[in-house]
């Protein structure tokens, strides 16, 4: 039985509530319907939580079952075998790359030793045709190092353009004729090792390094 009709403020808005003589809230038929709807939603939420826990448990059980199956074990073993094979390929490629670098350094060192002396130049500043400033009638000579000799390119075109005839001094450690023979020998050996003609060692190493990086990316 409703005895009091009281206005209250909720969330900044005025609302009318019904109370009985004991001060307890009295629900109207419309309020009761809303309350039942709320209870129904709470029940669904609770059931959904239970269902979610059950689904999670079932998923864990399924994963555990897969881990113990022969099919999954076979797949894991296959993947491990493939990775091992890829590691072997990468290791071999790195070994070949290091050997090629060592060979390049060896050739560069040998070439610099053989051709490190540039042509001898006249030191005299005298204007006479048959004499110089020291008055002995002879020209003094000096040894001149060629710093860019380290950049070895063993193709015919690059060698011809890079190492001019002036490198082969008559009194140097190696003659032009001997160097041409050496260059031909190096070129032939390099083409035999790489299987590619007209290719520089530097380009060969760069190409090999790119292949190694590609293998690493796949692994």
C-alpha positions as a printed Julia matrix, in Angstrom:
219×3 Matrix{Float64}:
   0.0     0.0     0.0
   1.4     3.34   -1.05
   1.35    5.93    1.65
   3.95    8.45    0.58
   4.86    9.96   -2.77
   8.29   11.56   -2.55
  10.42   13.42   -5.06
  14.13   12.55   -5.11
  17.02   13.75   -7.22
  19.12   11.19   -9.1
  21.91   12.09  -11.53
  20.77   15.67  -11.49
  17.18   14.8   -12.49
  14.05   14.82  -10.32
  12.18   11.52  -10.0
   9.07   10.38   -8.11
   9.32    7.25   -5.95
   6.64    5.43   -4.0
   7.15    4.3    -0.42
   4.95    2.49    2.12
   4.41    3.43    5.72
   7.65    1.69    6.73
   9.65    3.75    4.28
  10.32    0.84    1.93
  10.25    1.35   -1.81
   7.02    0.29   -3.5
   7.39   -0.78   -7.14
   4.77   -0.05   -9.72
   3.9    -2.74  -12.31
   6.11   -0.91  -14.82
   9.01   -0.83  -12.35
   8.62   -4.56  -11.73
   8.88   -5.29  -15.47
  12.09   -3.25  -15.7
  13.48   -5.03  -12.66
  12.76   -8.43  -14.21
  14.54   -7.33  -17.37
  17.57   -6.31  -15.34
  17.59   -9.63  -13.5
  17.35  -11.49  -16.81
  20.34   -9.57  -18.17
  22.33  -10.32  -15.04
  21.54  -14.02  -15.43
  22.69  -13.96  -19.06
  25.92  -12.21  -18.11
  26.59  -14.78  -15.42
  25.92  -17.63  -17.83
  28.14  -16.01  -20.45
  30.95  -15.84  -17.9
  30.49  -19.53  -17.12
  30.41  -20.39  -20.82
  33.61  -18.37  -21.4
  35.44  -20.24  -18.65
  34.28  -23.56  -20.07
  35.37  -22.53  -23.57
  38.8   -21.54  -22.28
  39.16  -24.85  -20.45
  38.2   -26.77  -23.59
  40.69  -24.76  -25.67
  43.5   -25.56  -23.21
  42.56  -29.24  -23.32
  42.6   -29.15  -27.14
  46.05  -27.54  -27.22
  47.4   -30.11  -24.78
  45.93  -32.88  -26.91
  47.58  -31.44  -30.04
  50.94  -31.16  -28.31
  50.81  -34.84  -27.52
  49.69  -35.98  -30.98
  52.02  -37.75  -33.4
  50.95  -35.44  -36.24
  52.07  -32.31  -34.39
  55.33  -33.97  -33.37
  56.02  -34.87  -37.01
  55.39  -31.28  -38.11
  57.71  -29.94  -35.41
  60.44  -32.38  -36.41
  60.07  -31.39  -40.08
  60.36  -27.69  -39.22
  63.42  -28.32  -37.05
  65.05  -30.34  -39.84
  64.4   -27.57  -42.38
  65.88  -24.94  -40.07
  68.96  -27.1   -39.48
  69.44  -27.56  -43.23
  69.08  -23.81  -43.78
  71.67  -23.12  -41.08
  74.09  -25.48  -42.84
  73.57  -23.68  -46.16
  74.11  -20.3   -44.51
  77.25  -21.54  -42.77
  78.72  -22.86  -46.04
  77.9   -19.6   -47.82
  79.63  -17.59  -45.11
  82.67  -19.86  -45.4
  82.85  -19.29  -49.17
  82.44  -15.55  -48.64
  85.3   -15.45  -46.14
  87.53  -17.48  -48.46
  86.78  -15.05  -51.28
  87.66  -12.09  -49.05
  90.93  -13.74  -48.04
  91.76  -14.4   -51.69
  91.06  -10.77  -52.59
  93.33   -9.52  -49.82
  96.07  -11.88  -50.97
  95.85  -10.67  -54.57
  95.8    -7.03  -53.48
  98.85   -7.52  -51.28
 100.77   -9.34  -54.03
  99.9    -6.73  -56.63
 100.93   -3.85  -54.41
 104.24   -5.57  -53.76
 104.84   -6.07  -57.48
 103.7    -2.69  -58.79
 104.1    -0.36  -55.82
 106.85    1.63  -57.59
 105.75    4.33  -59.99
 107.96    5.58  -62.85
 111.04    7.48  -61.73
 110.88   11.24  -62.15
 113.59   13.81  -62.8
 114.58   15.78  -59.73
 116.66   18.39  -61.59
 115.44   21.97  -61.92
 118.29   23.01  -64.24
 117.56   24.48  -67.65
 120.5    22.88  -69.43
 119.94   20.09  -71.91
 122.72   17.85  -70.64
 123.04   18.77  -66.99
 121.16   19.61  -63.82
 121.51   21.78  -60.74
 124.05   19.53  -59.04
 126.43   19.92  -61.95
 127.25   16.23  -62.38
 125.41   15.85  -65.66
 123.13   13.12  -64.3
 119.49   13.12  -63.31
 118.57   11.99  -59.81
 115.63    9.62  -59.42
 113.14    9.09  -56.6
 110.75    6.27  -55.77
 107.08    7.21  -55.82
 104.43    4.98  -54.22
 101.09    4.43  -55.94
  98.38    4.42  -53.25
  95.51    3.4   -55.49
  97.24    0.16  -56.46
  95.21   -1.54  -53.72
  92.02   -1.25  -55.78
  92.47   -4.39  -57.87
  90.14   -4.94  -60.81
  90.98   -8.01  -62.84
  89.0    -7.44  -66.0
  90.81   -6.5   -69.17
  88.96   -3.2   -69.65
  89.31   -2.0   -66.06
  92.94   -3.07  -65.87
  93.81   -1.24  -69.06
  92.07    1.96  -67.91
  93.28    1.89  -64.31
  96.89    0.8   -64.6
  98.49    3.0   -67.24
 101.81    2.18  -68.85
 103.49    4.76  -66.63
 103.25    2.29  -63.74
 105.77   -0.02  -65.35
 109.1     1.71  -64.8
 112.07    0.34  -66.69
 113.97   -0.01  -63.44
 110.92   -1.03  -61.37
 110.24   -4.37  -59.72
 108.06   -5.64  -62.57
 107.97   -4.85  -66.25
 104.85   -4.09  -68.27
 105.23   -7.37  -70.13
 105.49   -9.37  -66.91
 102.5    -7.57  -65.4
 100.36   -8.31  -68.46
 101.22  -11.98  -68.05
 100.38  -11.82  -64.34
  97.1   -10.03  -65.02
  96.12  -12.59  -67.62
  96.9   -15.37  -65.15
  94.84  -13.73  -62.38
  91.94  -13.1   -64.73
  91.93  -16.68  -65.99
  92.05  -18.08  -62.46
  89.31  -15.73  -61.28
  87.01  -16.6   -64.18
  87.65  -20.27  -63.5
  86.72  -19.89  -59.83
  83.59  -17.8   -60.4
  82.4   -19.11  -63.74
  81.64  -15.57  -64.83
  83.64  -13.54  -67.32
  84.37   -9.81  -67.11
  83.5    -9.66  -63.42
  85.5    -7.83  -60.78
  86.38   -9.45  -57.46
  84.66   -6.6   -55.67
  81.43   -7.19  -57.62
  81.72  -10.93  -57.02
  81.98  -10.42  -53.25
  79.09   -7.96  -53.26
  76.91  -10.41  -55.18
  77.83  -13.25  -52.83
  77.12  -11.1   -49.78
  73.64  -10.24  -51.14
  72.86  -13.94  -51.54
  73.96  -14.6   -47.95
  71.76  -11.79  -46.63
  68.82  -13.24  -48.58
  69.42  -16.66  -47.03
  69.57  -15.12  -43.55
  66.27  -13.32  -44.14
  64.54  -16.58  -45.09
  66.02  -18.41  -42.1
